[in-house]
Amino acid sequence: MILELDCGNTLVKWRVIVADGRAPVYQGAARADGELLVQLGSVAGLELSWCRIVSVRNDEETAQLLAALRERYPLQVLQAGAAAVCAGVRNGYRDYSRLGLDRWLAILGGYHLAGKACLIIDLGTAVTADLVSSTGEHLGGYIGPGLPLMRTQLCTHTRRIRYDDAEAARAGVELQPGRSTAEAVERGCVLMLRGFVSMQGAQARELLGNDFMVFLTGGDANLVADVLPEARAVADLVFIGLGLACPIKRG
């Protein structure tokens, strides 16, 4: 079995597959390495022989996680790295090594699924948008604060904005003008997110023409799905790209 890991800014997302191209048989998310080990340990009869990983952590933190995993499982490890060209896509950054690896893998996954020009929007801690031409040229992209960052910055830097998680949950996802601070902040942030996504659709039509696909991924994708109704939501886009960047060649 193959363990796939996406070590992001706030979560370690994981899934287990039996072979490339197969649906995951187990999956989950953990906030810390210890929690990940507990989750994997709770799967009865789990036999892992390969691990492929993408990580935005520093090298030491990533090495510590892999060492802890290897104490339990006889793993061969493949780790995604920067590349100028991969899976038919040419990295559009002037310095290709500066493009975030999770973002790069989402680009690879999107182009692989589309087989033509595409727009990939990832809505997580940050929100990113990337455009790829029909020939696989990454045209560059945009990075902005996601919903968690917008909320945190307002609450941190504005003294009179204070509310708890319960109030945030009650504010819901309605878009009518807020009648409390929590509603005003939560709904204002969602509107900014939706505006960003709407502008990306317009930008894509200008740069890519009319024949392109849109992919939405990340934890807040559901908040903007109706902004670009033609978009396809793909939760495991990074994992699809990870498989392309780190193919397992069995001898």
XYZ file of N, CA, C and O in Angstrom, residues 53-246:
776
model
N 5.406 12.117 -0.481
C 5.086 13.245 0.377
C 5.372 14.557 -0.326
O 6.344 14.676 -1.077
N 4.508 15.527 -0.088
C 4.795 16.922 -0.423
C 4.681 17.698 0.875
O 3.748 17.496 1.654
N 5.651 18.561 1.118
C 5.685 19.261 2.400
C 6.104 20.708 2.206
O 7.062 21.003 1.477
N 5.376 21.611 2.881
C 5.787 23.010 2.916
C 6.517 23.324 4.221
O 6.861 24.461 4.490
N 6.766 22.285 5.036
C 7.549 22.446 6.257
C 9.026 22.614 5.908
O 9.444 22.380 4.776
N 9.830 22.973 6.933
C 11.265 23.013 6.688
C 11.817 21.588 6.664
O 11.145 20.629 7.046
N 13.061 21.452 6.206
C 13.646 20.125 6.003
C 13.713 19.321 7.299
O 13.469 18.106 7.301
N 14.039 19.986 8.404
C 14.181 19.276 9.676
C 12.846 18.706 10.143
O 12.761 17.550 10.573
N 11.792 19.494 10.060
C 10.473 19.033 10.482
C 9.995 17.874 9.612
O 9.422 16.899 10.113
N 10.235 17.978 8.298
C 9.827 16.908 7.397
C 10.603 15.627 7.695
O 10.038 14.530 7.718
N 11.907 15.763 7.954
C 12.734 14.593 8.259
C 12.278 13.927 9.556
O 12.273 12.687 9.660
N 11.883 14.706 10.544
C 11.408 14.144 11.814
C 10.143 13.332 11.609
O 9.980 12.244 12.178
N 9.239 13.847 10.792
C 8.006 13.113 10.515
C 8.306 11.795 9.807
O 7.781 10.740 10.185
N 9.158 11.839 8.805
C 9.478 10.626 8.055
C 10.196 9.607 8.941
O 9.963 8.394 8.828
N 11.054 10.096 9.839
C 11.751 9.179 10.752
C 10.758 8.475 11.669
O 10.874 7.267 11.926
N 9.768 9.216 12.165
C 8.762 8.619 13.044
C 7.938 7.568 12.297
O 7.609 6.511 12.842
N 7.628 7.840 11.036
C 6.867 6.881 10.235
C 7.692 5.625 9.957
O 7.180 4.502 10.003
N 8.975 5.814 9.701
C 9.827 4.667 9.373
C 10.073 3.760 10.577
O 10.456 2.606 10.416
N 9.889 4.293 11.775
C 10.005 3.445 12.965
C 8.883 2.412 13.022
O 9.020 1.361 13.647
N 7.772 2.719 12.358
C 6.602 1.829 12.398
C 6.409 1.029 11.116
O 5.857 -0.068 11.155
N 6.807 1.621 9.995
C 6.522 0.979 8.713
C 7.800 0.920 7.871
O 8.589 1.877 7.861
N 8.011 -0.168 7.125
C 9.204 -0.303 6.265
C 9.024 0.478 4.968
O 8.816 -0.100 3.883
N 9.116 1.786 5.051
C 8.733 2.643 3.941
C 9.900 3.000 3.023
O 10.999 3.329 3.482
N 9.636 2.956 1.729
C 10.468 3.634 0.753
C 9.786 4.972 0.452
O 8.574 5.009 0.228
N 10.565 6.053 0.466
C 9.985 7.392 0.420
C 10.350 8.104 -0.879
O 11.507 8.089 -1.320
N 9.338 8.729 -1.474
C 9.519 9.637 -2.599
C 8.992 11.002 -2.178
O 7.847 11.115 -1.735
N 9.824 12.032 -2.303
C 9.415 13.371 -1.889
C 9.388 14.304 -3.087
O 10.356 14.394 -3.849
N 8.269 14.995 -3.263
C 8.118 15.928 -4.382
C 9.065 17.109 -4.212
O 9.252 17.626 -3.108
N 9.660 17.521 -5.320
C 10.563 18.666 -5.312
C 10.256 19.613 -6.453
O 9.401 19.337 -7.315
N 10.958 20.714 -6.477
C 10.754 21.712 -7.522
C 11.215 21.165 -8.868
O 12.132 20.348 -8.952
N 10.562 21.613 -9.926
C 10.925 21.169 -11.273
C 10.564 22.255 -12.280
O 9.580 22.974 -12.105
N 11.367 22.356 -13.317
C 11.063 23.312 -14.381
C 9.958 22.784 -15.286
O 9.119 23.549 -15.777
N 9.965 21.451 -15.494
C 8.964 20.805 -16.342
C 8.583 19.482 -15.691
O 9.447 18.750 -15.205
N 7.298 19.179 -15.681
C 6.844 17.894 -15.147
C 5.453 17.585 -15.701
O 4.598 18.479 -15.770
N 5.234 16.346 -16.088
C 3.922 15.867 -16.531
C 3.291 16.769 -17.587
O 2.087 17.010 -17.577
N 4.133 17.281 -18.491
C 3.626 18.090 -19.591
C 3.389 19.546 -19.274
O 2.885 20.297 -20.110
N 3.757 19.983 -18.049
C 3.555 21.380 -17.647
C 4.906 22.054 -17.457
O 5.807 21.493 -16.809
N 5.055 23.247 -18.004
C 6.268 24.033 -17.814
C 6.008 25.095 -16.751
O 5.100 25.916 -16.872
N 6.816 25.058 -15.706
C 6.697 25.992 -14.591
C 6.864 27.429 -15.088
O 7.827 27.736 -15.788
N 5.936 28.308 -14.715
C 5.941 29.663 -15.229
C 6.700 30.674 -14.397
O 6.844 31.825 -14.813
N 7.226 30.266 -13.235
C 7.985 31.210 -12.417
C 9.364 31.474 -13.038
O 9.969 30.573 -13.629
N 9.856 32.704 -12.875
C 11.204 33.012 -13.357
C 12.228 32.119 -12.663
O 13.171 31.639 -13.282
N 12.034 31.914 -11.366
C 12.837 30.948 -10.614
C 11.885 29.835 -10.204
O 11.124 29.963 -9.247
N 11.920 28.735 -10.934
C 10.913 27.685 -10.735
C 10.931 27.111 -9.327
O 9.919 26.612 -8.836
N 12.071 27.200 -8.640
C 12.174 26.628 -7.296
C 11.381 27.426 -6.265
O 11.180 26.963 -5.139
N 10.927 28.615 -6.619
C 10.195 29.474 -5.681
C 8.692 29.218 -5.679
O 7.978 29.744 -4.831
N 8.209 28.453 -6.631
C 6.778 28.144 -6.676
C 6.459 27.094 -5.607
O 7.103 26.044 -5.550
N 5.487 27.370 -4.748
C 5.135 26.459 -3.674
C 4.817 25.070 -4.190
O 4.103 24.912 -5.194
N 5.327 24.046 -3.505
C 5.195 22.688 -4.016
C 3.752 22.209 -4.048
O 3.335 21.532 -4.993
N 2.964 22.547 -3.010
C 1.567 22.114 -3.028
C 0.815 22.786 -4.172
O -0.029 22.165 -4.827
N 1.154 24.024 -4.428
C 0.540 24.740 -5.546
C 0.959 24.123 -6.887
O 0.124 23.909 -7.781
N 2.232 23.795 -7.028
C 2.747 23.176 -8.246
C 2.048 21.843 -8.516
O 1.641 21.557 -9.645
N 1.859 21.042 -7.476
C 1.215 19.749 -7.664
C -0.251 19.905 -8.055
O -0.773 19.128 -8.859
N -0.922 20.899 -7.479
C -2.311 21.155 -7.875
C -2.383 21.551 -9.348
O -3.314 21.154 -10.069
N -1.398 22.301 -9.807
C -1.336 22.681 -11.223
C -1.174 21.438 -12.096
O -1.868 21.264 -13.106
N -0.243 20.557 -11.694
C -0.031 19.316 -12.459
C -1.305 18.481 -12.497
O -1.685 17.947 -13.545
N -1.953 18.360 -11.335
C -3.182 17.574 -11.273
C -4.283 18.161 -12.134
O -5.002 17.427 -12.832
N -4.432 19.478 -12.104
C -5.471 20.124 -12.898
C -5.251 19.956 -14.389
O -6.178 19.610 -15.130
N -4.019 20.165 -14.828
C -3.749 20.033 -16.255
C -3.915 18.585 -16.714
O -4.402 18.310 -17.818
N -3.529 17.660 -15.865
C -3.677 16.240 -16.190
C -5.153 15.879 -16.380
O -5.508 15.175 -17.335
N -6.002 16.352 -15.488
C -7.428 16.047 -15.592
C -8.078 16.764 -16.775
O -8.954 16.202 -17.435
N -7.660 17.995 -17.028
C -8.292 18.784 -18.093
C -7.827 18.346 -19.479
O -8.619 18.249 -20.420
N -6.528 18.138 -19.627
C -5.978 17.851 -20.946
C -6.054 19.047 -21.873
O -5.930 18.916 -23.097
N -6.267 20.213 -21.293
C -6.334 21.454 -22.067
C -6.128 22.623 -21.106
O -5.775 22.422 -19.941
N -6.351 23.833 -21.572
C -6.173 25.011 -20.729
C -7.038 24.907 -19.472
O -8.151 24.360 -19.513
N -6.509 25.423 -18.379
C -7.276 25.330 -17.141
C -6.903 26.430 -16.155
O -5.825 27.036 -16.236
N -7.816 26.674 -15.242
C -7.656 27.581 -14.117
C -7.814 26.757 -12.850
O -8.817 26.063 -12.687
N -6.809 26.835 -11.971
C -6.841 26.070 -10.723
C -6.900 27.054 -9.561
O -6.010 27.904 -9.421
N -7.950 26.943 -8.749
C -8.115 27.827 -7.592
C -8.143 26.969 -6.331
O -8.974 26.069 -6.202
N -7.224 27.264 -5.424
C -7.094 26.512 -4.174
C -7.471 27.445 -3.025
O -6.841 28.484 -2.821
N -8.513 27.054 -2.279
C -9.047 27.921 -1.228
C -8.785 27.288 0.137
O -9.561 26.496 0.641
N -7.646 27.649 0.705
C -7.261 27.144 2.011
C -6.864 28.289 2.919
O -7.504 29.335 2.932
N -5.792 28.103 3.686
C -5.287 29.180 4.540
C -5.010 30.417 3.707
O -5.356 31.544 4.077
N -4.340 30.213 2.582
C -4.236 31.240 1.547
C -5.112 30.800 0.385
O -5.501 29.632 0.291
N -5.437 31.731 -0.486
C -6.162 31.372 -1.706
C -5.227 31.644 -2.873
O -4.583 32.695 -2.948
N -5.095 30.658 -3.753
C -4.218 30.812 -4.902
C -4.994 30.523 -6.178
O -5.972 29.769 -6.175
N -4.546 31.132 -7.257
C -5.129 30.890 -8.576
C -3.993 30.788 -9.576
O -3.057 31.591 -9.542
N -4.042 29.780 -10.433
C -3.006 29.574 -11.440
C -3.640 29.258 -12.778
O -4.656 28.554 -12.845
N -3.025 29.758 -13.832
C -3.533 29.567 -15.184
C -2.540 28.768 -15.998
O -1.328 29.023 -15.949
N -3.052 27.784 -16.746
C -2.216 26.933 -17.598
C -2.807 26.944 -18.999
O -4.014 26.756 -19.176
N -1.954 27.156 -20.004
C -2.422 27.210 -21.392
C -2.709 25.807 -21.914
O -2.383 24.796 -21.279
N -3.265 25.741 -23.091
C -3.595 24.452 -23.692
C -2.351 23.617 -23.995
O -2.416 22.396 -24.086
N -1.195 24.273 -24.133
C 0.054 23.558 -24.415
C 0.850 23.243 -23.150
O 1.995 22.782 -23.238
N 0.271 23.515 -21.978
C 0.936 23.194 -20.732
C 1.851 24.276 -20.194
O 2.647 24.023 -19.285
N 1.747 25.482 -20.720
C 2.538 26.599 -20.202
C 1.835 27.201 -18.986
O 0.716 27.704 -19.098
N 2.496 27.139 -17.835
C 1.963 27.804 -16.648
C 2.195 29.298 -16.815
O 3.335 29.760 -16.927
N 1.118 30.068 -16.851
C 1.204 31.497 -17.127
C 1.458 32.331 -15.881
O 1.614 33.545 -15.977
N 1.528 31.679 -14.736
C 1.672 32.402 -13.476
C 0.365 32.369 -12.705
O -0.579 31.646 -13.070
N 0.304 33.147 -11.652
C -0.908 33.110 -10.844
C -0.966 34.201 -9.800
O -0.233 35.202 -9.873
N -1.828 33.995 -8.829
C -2.102 34.986 -7.793
C -2.190 34.299 -6.436
O -2.612 33.143 -6.328
N -1.783 35.032 -5.400
C -1.895 34.549 -4.023
C -2.554 35.646 -3.192
O -2.171 36.820 -3.274
N -3.550 35.262 -2.421
C -4.199 36.203 -1.521
C -4.516 35.513 -0.204
O -4.352 34.306 -0.055
N -4.967 36.280 0.771
C -5.337 35.671 2.051
C -6.629 34.881 1.914
O -7.591 35.345 1.303
N -6.629 33.682 2.460
C -7.852 32.904 2.509
C -8.726 33.360 3.658
O -8.384 34.276 4.424
N -9.861 32.711 3.803
C -10.822 33.093 4.839
C -10.211 33.074 6.240
O -10.396 34.027 7.002
N -9.456 32.041 6.629
C -8.873 32.045 7.980
C -7.926 33.223 8.211
O -7.940 33.823 9.292
N -7.111 33.559 7.207
C -6.181 34.671 7.375
C -6.901 36.007 7.450
O -6.535 36.879 8.249
N -7.904 36.203 6.613
C -8.658 37.457 6.659
C -9.295 37.648 8.026
O -9.209 38.725 8.632
N -9.927 36.616 8.520
C -10.588 36.672 9.819
C -9.582 36.969 10.927
O -9.789 37.845 11.779
N -8.466 36.252 10.912
C -7.453 36.412 11.962
C -6.854 37.807 11.947
O -6.654 38.427 13.007
N -6.559 38.323 10.776
C -5.959 39.654 10.692
C -6.905 40.737 11.203
O -6.490 41.659 11.899
N -8.176 40.620 10.876
C -9.141 41.600 11.375
C -9.245 41.540 12.899
O -9.252 42.571 13.579
N -9.312 40.341 13.428
C -9.461 40.198 14.883
C -8.187 40.581 15.620
O -8.242 41.049 16.760
N -7.039 40.419 14.972
C -5.760 40.726 15.619
C -5.457 42.212 15.598
O -4.959 42.773 16.580
N -5.765 42.867 14.497
C -5.319 44.243 14.307
C -6.418 45.288 14.476
O -6.165 46.473 14.286
N -7.619 44.867 14.797
C -8.714 45.817 15.051
C -9.231 45.572 16.456
O -9.824 44.530 16.738
N -9.009 46.511 17.363
C -9.246 46.276 18.782
C -10.683 45.929 19.116
O -10.957 45.144 20.018
N -11.629 46.508 18.410
C -13.028 46.342 18.801
C -13.701 45.150 18.113
O -14.890 44.925 18.303
N -12.938 44.423 17.287
C -13.508 43.227 16.676
C -13.128 42.027 17.529
O -11.978 41.596 17.540
N -14.088 41.534 18.283
C -13.866 40.385 19.153
C -15.117 39.512 19.139
O -16.216 39.981 19.428
N -14.970 38.259 18.777
C -16.074 37.307 18.871
C -15.479 35.909 18.862
O -14.346 35.695 18.430
N -16.242 34.944 19.347
C -15.704 33.591 19.482
C -16.185 32.686 18.338
O -16.951 33.109 17.463
N -15.732 31.443 18.388
C -16.063 30.499 17.319
C -17.566 30.230 17.224
O -18.098 30.014 16.138
N -18.235 30.225 18.378
C -19.675 29.977 18.378
C -20.413 31.088 17.626
O -21.330 30.822 16.835
N -19.991 32.337 17.847
C -20.604 33.456 17.126
C -20.305 33.370 15.636
O -21.169 33.658 14.794
N -19.084 32.961 15.321
C -18.718 32.822 13.908
C -19.589 31.781 13.228
O -20.060 31.979 12.106
N -19.830 30.669 13.916
C -20.661 29.611 13.340
C -22.091 30.089 13.140
O -22.728 29.776 12.127
N -22.601 30.857 14.105
C -23.982 31.363 13.985
C -24.117 32.380 12.864
O -25.197 32.551 12.297
N -23.011 33.061 12.546
C -23.067 34.063 11.469
C -23.390 33.394 10.137
O -23.969 34.011 9.248
N -23.026 32.097 10.032
C -23.389 31.324 8.854
C -22.744 31.846 7.593
O -21.795 32.629 7.613
N -23.256 31.398 6.463
C -22.697 31.789 5.168
C -23.678 32.644 4.370
O -23.547 32.795 3.166
N -24.680 33.186 5.040
C -25.567 34.123 4.349
C -24.773 35.354 3.945
O -23.763 35.690 4.562
N -25.254 36.040 2.930
C -24.519 37.198 2.428
C -25.279 38.503 2.607
O -24.874 39.533 2.072
N -26.370 38.458 3.375
C -27.065 39.691 3.690
C -26.196 40.535 4.619
O -25.352 40.009 5.349
N -26.366 41.861 4.621
C -25.559 42.702 5.508
C -25.640 42.217 6.957
O -26.715 41.889 7.458
N -24.491 42.150 7.612
C -24.434 41.653 8.979
C -25.050 42.626 9.972
O -24.890 43.845 9.853
N -25.716 42.080 10.984
C -26.327 42.901 12.017
C -25.634 42.690 13.371
O -26.169 42.993 14.425
N -24.423 42.141 13.303
C -23.534 42.044 14.461
C -22.123 42.064 13.906
O -21.907 41.878 12.699
N -21.147 42.289 14.780
C -19.762 42.325 14.306
C -19.363 40.994 13.688
O -18.727 40.954 12.635
N -19.733 39.894 14.342
C -19.375 38.576 13.810
C -19.964 38.378 12.420
O -19.277 37.904 11.503
N -21.241 38.720 12.246
C -21.869 38.563 10.934
C -21.200 39.458 9.897
O -20.957 39.031 8.758
N -20.888 40.695 10.283
C -20.282 41.629 9.336
C -18.914 41.142 8.878
O -18.578 41.214 7.686
N -18.118 40.640 9.803
C -16.783 40.157 9.453
C -16.868 38.885 8.621
O -16.258 38.780 7.553
N -17.622 37.901 9.106
C -17.691 36.617 8.419
C -18.237 36.778 7.006
O -17.691 36.229 6.037
N -19.296 37.535 6.854
C -19.900 37.700 5.540
C -19.055 38.601 4.643
O -18.980 38.382 3.428
N -18.398 39.596 5.236
C -17.511 40.447 4.452
C -16.341 39.664 3.883
O -15.958 39.840 2.720
N -15.775 38.778 4.696
C -14.652 37.955 4.231
C -15.087 37.005 3.128
O -14.357 36.804 2.146
N -16.262 36.416 3.273
C -16.759 35.516 2.232
C -16.974 36.283 0.922
O -16.637 35.789 -0.165
N -17.515 37.495 1.014
C -17.716 38.291 -0.198
C -16.389 38.624 -0.872
O -16.296 38.623 -2.112
N -15.351 38.913 -0.084
C -14.039 39.180 -0.675
C -13.501 37.942 -1.378
O -12.929 38.020 -2.465
N -13.710 36.789 -0.771
C -13.276 35.534 -1.374
C -14.002 35.295 -2.692
O -13.396 34.932 -3.710
N -15.301 35.516 -2.691
C -16.111 35.304 -3.893
C -15.728 36.307 -4.985
O -15.708 35.972 -6.174
N -15.418 37.532 -4.597
C -14.987 38.526 -5.573
C -13.671 38.140 -6.234
O -13.498 38.295 -7.449
N -12.742 37.616 -5.433
C -11.473 37.140 -5.970
C -11.695 36.051 -7.016
O -11.121 36.076 -8.106
N -12.550 35.103 -6.680
C -12.813 33.983 -7.588
C -13.489 34.473 -8.869
O -13.152 34.028 -9.975
N -14.426 35.380 -8.733
C -15.103 35.928 -9.907
C -14.113 36.608 -10.853
O -14.155 36.420 -12.073
N -13.193 37.387 -10.282
C -12.197 38.064 -11.106
C -11.258 37.064 -11.785
O -10.814 37.290 -12.917
N -10.950 35.961 -11.116
C -10.096 34.949 -11.742
C -10.771 34.335 -12.970
O -10.108 34.053 -13.971
N -12.073 34.125 -12.878
C -12.797 33.616 -14.030
C -12.721 34.570 -15.206
O -12.503 34.155 -16.352
N -12.873 35.862 -14.929
C -12.800 36.867 -15.989
C -11.391 36.934 -16.585
O -11.221 37.027 -17.805
N -10.387 36.873 -15.697
C -9.001 36.904 -16.159
C -8.683 35.693 -17.030
O -8.007 35.786 -18.050
N -9.191 34.529 -16.635
C -8.945 33.310 -17.403
C -9.562 33.402 -18.792
O -8.949 32.970 -19.787
N -10.762 33.946 -18.883
C -11.392 34.082 -20.203
C -10.590 35.009 -21.100
O -10.500 34.797 -22.316
N -9.989 36.020 -20.507
C -9.181 36.957 -21.284
C -7.881 36.307 -21.771
O -7.457 36.522 -22.910
N -7.253 35.499 -20.918
C -5.942 34.935 -21.236
C -5.999 33.574 -21.924
O -5.102 33.226 -22.689
N -7.049 32.815 -21.640
C -7.123 31.442 -22.139
C -8.171 31.239 -23.226
O -8.227 30.173 -23.838
N -9.012 32.240 -23.450
C -10.112 32.065 -24.396
C -11.295 31.405 -23.711
O -11.431 31.455 -22.489
N -12.158 30.795 -24.481
C -13.381 30.224 -23.909
C -13.287 28.726 -23.625
O -14.141 28.177 -22.927
N -12.260 28.076 -24.148
C -12.166 26.627 -23.987
C -11.162 26.276 -22.885
O -9.992 25.987 -23.152
N -11.603 26.325 -21.649
C -10.749 25.958 -20.531
C -11.616 25.383 -19.416
O -12.827 25.595 -19.370
N -10.984 24.639 -18.541
C -11.674 24.066 -17.393
C -11.255 24.805 -16.123
O -10.145 25.338 -16.032
N -12.166 24.817 -15.163
C -11.895 25.437 -13.867
C -11.961 24.355 -12.794
O -12.907 23.560 -12.756
N -10.946 24.337 -11.927
C -10.921 23.401 -10.812
C -10.886 24.174 -9.501
O -10.124 25.140 -9.365
N -11.704 23.741 -8.562
C -11.705 24.300 -7.220
C -11.253 23.230 -6.247
O -11.710 22.086 -6.307
N -10.347 23.599 -5.355
C -9.906 22.670 -4.332
C -9.663 23.461 -3.047
O -9.707 24.680 -3.039
N -9.436 22.755 -1.940
C -9.233 23.428 -0.664
C -10.489 23.439 0.182
O -11.610 23.260 -0.319
N -10.301 23.688 1.476
C -11.383 23.551 2.441
C -12.553 24.494 2.274
O -13.662 24.192 2.722
N -12.352 25.646 1.632
C -13.443 26.613 1.481
C -14.004 26.667 0.063
O -14.702 27.624 -0.295
N -13.725 25.652 -0.729
C -14.208 25.637 -2.119
C -15.724 25.716 -2.189
O -16.291 26.300 -3.121
N -16.404 25.130 -1.201
C -17.875 25.121 -1.234
C -18.467 26.518 -1.128
O -19.607 26.749 -1.542
N -17.717 27.468 -0.571
C -18.238 28.824 -0.387
C -18.306 29.608 -1.688
O -18.963 30.651 -1.749
N -17.634 29.129 -2.731
C -17.574 29.883 -3.986
C -18.041 29.058 -5.184
O -17.932 29.512 -6.321
N -18.550 27.865 -4.939
C -18.887 26.959 -6.042
C -19.865 27.582 -7.023
O -19.778 27.350 -8.240
N -20.797 28.385 -6.540
C -21.802 28.965 -7.435
C -21.297 30.199 -8.172
O -21.959 30.691 -9.081
N -20.114 30.712 -7.791
C -19.562 31.885 -8.480
C -19.119 31.501 -9.891
O -19.319 32.249 -10.851
N -18.523 30.326 -10.007
C -18.135 29.780 -11.311
C -18.817 28.418 -11.444
O -18.209 27.379 -11.171
N -20.079 28.405 -11.828
C -20.851 27.152 -11.819
C -20.289 26.072 -12.734
O -20.613 24.896 -12.571
N -19.461 26.462 -13.690
C -18.861 25.473 -14.579
C -17.678 24.759 -13.931
O -17.139 23.789 -14.484
N -17.253 25.224 -12.757
C -16.064 24.678 -12.109
C -16.304 23.265 -11.596
O -17.418 22.894 -11.218
N -15.239 22.512 -11.550
C -15.264 21.150 -11.014
C -14.524 21.141 -9.683
O -13.357 21.561 -9.612
N -15.171 20.701 -8.631
C -14.534 20.607 -7.314
C -13.785 19.283 -7.221
O -14.369 18.220 -7.412
N -12.490 19.354 -6.919
C -11.652 18.156 -6.790
C -10.860 18.282 -5.495
O -9.866 19.016 -5.437
N -11.281 17.564 -4.479
C -10.662 17.709 -3.164
C -9.226 17.210 -3.131
O -8.399 17.738 -2.382
N -8.895 16.187 -3.939
C -7.571 15.561 -3.865
C -6.668 15.966 -5.029
O -5.824 15.196 -5.469
N -6.785 17.205 -5.481
C -6.013 17.656 -6.637
C -4.509 17.593 -6.369
O -3.724 17.207 -7.251
N -4.083 17.957 -5.170
C -2.657 17.895 -4.828
C -2.164 16.456 -4.873
O -1.070 16.167 -5.368
N -2.969 15.517 -4.382
C -2.555 14.116 -4.406
C -2.452 13.582 -5.837
O -1.584 12.755 -6.144
N -3.334 14.042 -6.713
C -3.232 13.637 -8.122
C -1.908 14.114 -8.705
O -1.192 13.375 -9.381
N -1.556 15.363 -8.407
C -0.276 15.896 -8.863
C 0.905 15.195 -8.231
O 1.946 14.996 -8.874
N 0.759 14.800 -6.968
C 1.835 14.088 -6.274
C 2.145 12.771 -6.964
O 3.314 12.386 -7.125
N 1.106 12.076 -7.397
C 1.311 10.827 -8.120
C 2.037 11.041 -9.435
O 2.845 10.204 -9.868
N 1.776 12.164 -10.099
C 2.443 12.469 -11.361
C 3.905 12.846 -11.145
O 4.779 12.480 -11.933
N 4.169 13.585 -10.068
C 5.542 14.045 -9.786
C 6.407 12.932 -9.216
O 7.629 12.963 -9.380
N 5.788 11.967 -8.533
C 6.540 10.904 -7.862
C 5.976 9.530 -8.254
O 5.407 8.827 -7.406
